[in-house]
Coordinates of C-alpha atoms in Angstrom, one line a residue:
X1 CA -11.9 -5.1 -23.9
X2 CA -14.1 -3.7 -21.1
X3 CA -12.5 -1.8 -18.3
X4 CA -9.3 -1.1 -20.6
X5 CA -8.4 2.6 -21.3
X6 CA -6.4 3.7 -24.2
X7 CA -5.2 7.2 -25.3
X8 CA -2.6 7.9 -28.2
X9 CA 0.4 10.2 -27.6
X10 CA 3.1 11.5 -30.4
X11 CA 6.6 12.0 -28.8
X12 CA 7.8 15.3 -29.2
X13 CA 11.4 16.4 -29.6
X14 CA 11.5 17.9 -26.2
X15 CA 10.4 14.6 -24.9
X16 CA 13.9 13.1 -25.9
X17 CA 17.4 13.3 -24.9
X18 CA 20.3 14.0 -27.2
X19 CA 20.4 10.4 -28.6
X20 CA 16.9 11.0 -29.8
X21 CA 15.5 8.4 -27.2
X22 CA 12.3 9.4 -25.4
X23 CA 13.2 10.3 -21.7
X24 CA 12.1 7.7 -19.2
X25 CA 10.5 10.4 -16.9
X26 CA 8.2 11.3 -19.6
X27 CA 7.0 7.8 -20.1
X28 CA 6.2 7.7 -16.4
X29 CA 4.4 11.1 -17.0
X30 CA 2.5 9.8 -19.9
X31 CA 1.5 6.6 -17.7
X32 CA 0.5 8.9 -14.8
X33 CA -1.7 11.1 -17.5
X34 CA -3.4 8.0 -18.5
X35 CA -4.3 6.5 -15.1
X36 CA -5.7 9.9 -14.1
X37 CA -7.9 9.7 -17.1
X38 CA -8.9 6.1 -16.4
X39 CA -10.0 6.6 -12.9
X40 CA -11.9 9.7 -13.7
X41 CA -13.6 7.8 -16.6
X42 CA -14.5 5.0 -13.9
X43 CA -15.7 7.7 -11.2
X44 CA -13.0 7.0 -8.8
X45 CA -10.5 9.6 -9.1
X46 CA -8.8 11.2 -6.5
X47 CA -11.2 14.1 -6.0
X48 CA -14.0 11.4 -5.5
X49 CA -12.1 9.4 -3.1
X50 CA -11.2 12.5 -1.0
X51 CA -14.7 13.6 -0.8
X52 CA -16.5 10.1 -0.1
X53 CA -13.7 8.2 1.7
X54 CA -11.2 10.8 2.9
X55 CA -8.8 8.6 0.8
X56 CA -6.1 8.9 -1.5
X57 CA -4.5 6.9 -4.3
X58 CA -0.7 6.2 -3.6
X59 CA 1.8 4.2 -5.8
X60 CA 3.6 1.7 -3.8
X61 CA 5.6 -0.1 -6.3
X62 CA 6.4 0.1 -10.4
X63 CA 8.1 -2.2 -12.8
X64 CA 8.6 -0.6 -16.4
X65 CA 10.0 -2.8 -19.3
X66 CA 11.3 -0.7 -22.2
X67 CA 11.6 -3.3 -25.0
X68 CA 12.4 -1.2 -28.0
X69 CA 13.4 2.1 -29.1
X70 CA 10.6 5.3 -28.4
X71 CA 11.9 8.3 -30.5
X72 CA 10.6 11.7 -31.5
X73 CA 7.7 11.4 -33.8
X74 CA 6.6 8.0 -32.9
X75 CA 3.0 7.7 -32.2
X76 CA 2.6 5.7 -29.0
X77 CA -0.7 4.0 -28.3
X78 CA -1.0 3.1 -24.4
X79 CA -3.2 1.0 -22.6
X80 CA -4.1 0.4 -19.0
X81 CA -6.4 -1.6 -16.9
X82 CA -6.5 -2.8 -13.3
X83 CA -5.7 -6.3 -13.1
X84 CA -7.4 -6.6 -9.8
X85 CA -6.7 -6.7 -6.2
X86 CA -4.1 -8.4 -4.0
X87 CA -4.1 -7.9 -0.6
X88 CA -4.5 -4.3 0.1
X89 CA -3.1 -3.7 -3.3
X90 CA -4.5 -3.1 -6.9
X91 CA -2.2 -4.1 -9.5
X92 CA -2.6 -2.1 -12.6
X93 CA -0.8 -2.9 -15.7
X94 CA 0.1 -0.9 -19.1
X95 CA 1.1 -1.8 -22.7
X96 CA 2.7 0.6 -24.9
X97 CA 2.5 0.2 -28.6
X98 CA 4.1 1.6 -31.7
X99 CA 2.6 0.5 -35.0
X100 CA 1.2 -2.5 -33.3
X101 CA 4.2 -3.9 -31.6
X102 CA 4.8 -3.7 -28.0
X103 CA 7.5 -1.0 -27.2
X104 CA 7.2 -1.1 -23.2
X105 CA 5.0 -2.9 -20.6
X106 CA 4.7 -1.9 -16.9
X107 CA 2.7 -2.7 -13.8
X108 CA 2.0 -0.8 -10.7
X109 CA 0.8 -1.5 -7.1
X110 CA -1.6 1.2 -6.2
X111 CA -3.2 1.4 -2.5
X112 CA -5.7 3.8 -0.9
X113 CA -4.7 5.5 2.0
X114 CA -6.6 7.3 4.8
X115 CA -5.6 11.0 4.4
X116 CA -5.7 11.6 8.1
X117 CA -4.2 8.5 9.7
X118 CA -2.2 7.2 6.4
X119 CA -3.2 3.7 7.1
X120 CA -4.1 1.5 4.0
X121 CA -7.8 0.9 3.3
X122 CA -9.1 -2.3 2.2
X123 CA -10.3 -1.6 -1.3
X124 CA -12.8 -4.5 -1.1
X125 CA -14.8 -2.0 1.0
X126 CA -15.0 0.4 -1.8
X127 CA -18.1 -0.6 -3.7
X128 CA -17.3 1.3 -6.6
X129 CA -14.2 -0.6 -7.6
X130 CA -16.1 -3.7 -7.8
X131 CA -16.8 -3.9 -11.4
X132 CA -13.5 -2.0 -12.4
X133 CA -11.3 -5.0 -13.2
X134 CA -9.8 -6.8 -16.3
X135 CA -8.1 -9.8 -14.8
X136 CA -8.0 -12.0 -18.0
X137 CA -5.6 -9.3 -19.7
X138 CA -3.1 -9.5 -16.9
X139 CA 0.6 -9.1 -17.6
X140 CA 3.2 -11.8 -16.2
X141 CA 4.8 -9.2 -13.7
X142 CA 4.9 -8.7 -10.0
X143 CA 6.9 -5.6 -9.0
X144 CA 9.1 -6.8 -6.3
X145 CA 10.3 -5.3 -2.9
X146 CA 13.8 -3.8 -3.5
X147 CA 16.5 -4.2 -1.1
X148 CA 18.3 -1.1 0.2
X149 CA 21.9 -1.3 -0.5
X150 CA 24.2 -1.8 2.2
X151 CA 27.1 0.4 0.9
X152 CA 26.1 3.5 -1.2
X153 CA 27.9 6.6 -2.1
X154 CA 26.2 10.0 -1.6
X155 CA 25.6 11.4 -4.9
X156 CA 23.4 14.7 -4.5
X157 CA 20.8 16.4 -2.5
X158 CA 17.5 18.2 -3.5
X159 CA 14.8 20.3 -1.7
X160 CA 11.0 19.4 -2.3
X161 CA 9.5 22.3 -4.4
X162 CA 5.9 23.4 -4.3
X163 CA 5.3 22.4 -7.9
X164 CA 6.2 18.8 -6.9
X165 CA 3.2 18.3 -4.3
X166 CA 0.0 16.4 -5.6
X167 CA -3.5 16.3 -4.5
X168 CA -2.6 14.1 -1.3
X169 CA -0.2 16.8 0.0
X170 CA 3.1 15.0 -0.6
X171 CA 5.7 14.6 -3.5
X172 CA 4.1 13.3 -6.3
X173 CA 5.8 10.0 -7.8
X174 CA 7.0 11.3 -11.0
X175 CA 9.6 13.9 -9.3
X176 CA 11.0 10.9 -7.2
X177 CA 11.9 9.4 -10.6
X178 CA 13.1 12.6 -12.2
X179 CA 15.7 13.4 -9.4
X180 CA 16.7 9.7 -9.3
X181 CA 17.5 9.6 -13.1
X182 CA 20.0 12.7 -12.5
X183 CA 22.3 10.4 -10.4
X184 CA 22.3 7.3 -12.6
X185 CA 25.6 6.8 -14.5
X186 CA 26.1 5.8 -18.2
X187 CA 22.3 5.4 -18.7
X188 CA 21.3 6.9 -22.1
X189 CA 17.8 5.3 -22.2
X190 CA 18.6 3.3 -25.0
X191 CA 16.3 0.2 -25.0
X192 CA 16.0 -2.6 -23.7
X193 CA 16.1 -1.7 -20.0
X194 CA 14.0 -2.2 -16.8
X195 CA 13.3 0.1 -14.4
X196 CA 12.1 -0.9 -10.9
X197 CA 10.7 1.5 -8.3
X198 CA 9.5 1.4 -4.6
X199 CA 7.9 4.3 -2.9
X200 CA 8.2 3.4 0.9
X201 CA 7.8 6.8 2.7
X202 CA 6.1 9.9 1.9
X203 CA 8.0 13.2 1.5
X204 CA 6.6 16.8 2.0
X205 CA 7.2 20.3 0.6
X206 CA 10.5 21.9 1.8
X207 CA 12.3 18.8 3.0
X208 CA 15.4 17.9 2.0
X209 CA 16.2 14.7 0.1
X210 CA 19.4 13.0 0.1
X211 CA 20.3 10.7 -2.6
X212 CA 22.9 7.7 -2.9
X213 CA 24.0 5.3 -5.6
X214 CA 25.4 1.8 -6.0
X215 CA 26.4 -0.2 -8.6
X216 CA 25.5 -3.9 -8.5
X217 CA 26.2 -7.2 -10.6
X218 CA 22.5 -6.6 -12.1
X219 CA 22.5 -2.8 -12.5
X220 CA 22.7 0.3 -10.3
X221 CA 20.1 1.2 -7.4
X222 CA 19.3 4.9 -6.4
X223 CA 17.9 5.6 -3.0
X224 CA 16.3 8.7 -1.7
X225 CA 16.3 9.6 2.0
X226 CA 14.2 12.4 3.9
X227 CA 14.1 12.9 7.6
X228 CA 16.2 9.6 8.6
X229 CA 13.7 7.6 6.5
X230 CA 14.3 5.6 3.3
X231 CA 11.7 7.1 0.9
X232 CA 12.2 5.6 -2.4
X233 CA 14.4 3.2 -4.3
X234 CA 15.1 2.9 -8.0
X235 CA 16.9 -0.1 -9.7
X236 CA 18.0 0.1 -13.3
X237 CA 19.3 -2.9 -15.2

């Protein structure tokens, strides 16, 4: 279908945990590789946005539903497309299939921000994005705004490293997930499960992140704080 972008990946043994299931952070990495290829194909990648609009792509929210096991040796076909604009956000969907069956579905909300002011840029003003959408293939998912737990236990700290910084000068979205996964309890990555993520405040190199965790009736939530700000929430159910 026009404006969809597909790549195939083989899950390697090093992508998996001791139980043979593909690590969740690896799935996020594959999705990021795919979207990078898609926006480059469309001519609206990060370098183009920097040069023409002084703007950067940033993910605001993400929901991933892993429906069935993904194991070492599996050939995963991942397709992504932009569903269309809602307000200042661009809704992007993903479908991960193994042998024709759906293994995972995901939806992200992306925004464009001015690199100087960090204020949002209305994407309707970016003419290069006008023909990039594929609304007829939209998934029935709208990533929700997560609530900060009222009571949560401190479970660890980490300092943002140079190799965790992306083209926009702040911590890339994948390391947030990698660190948060370290503090989950009793999570073995066995499907089915759902992971919801909110990216709230950017974090820079050298800053210290403080992580908390809280169990609830519907799963557990890990929060990341830096400089007095709530920077990231991840809920697993």
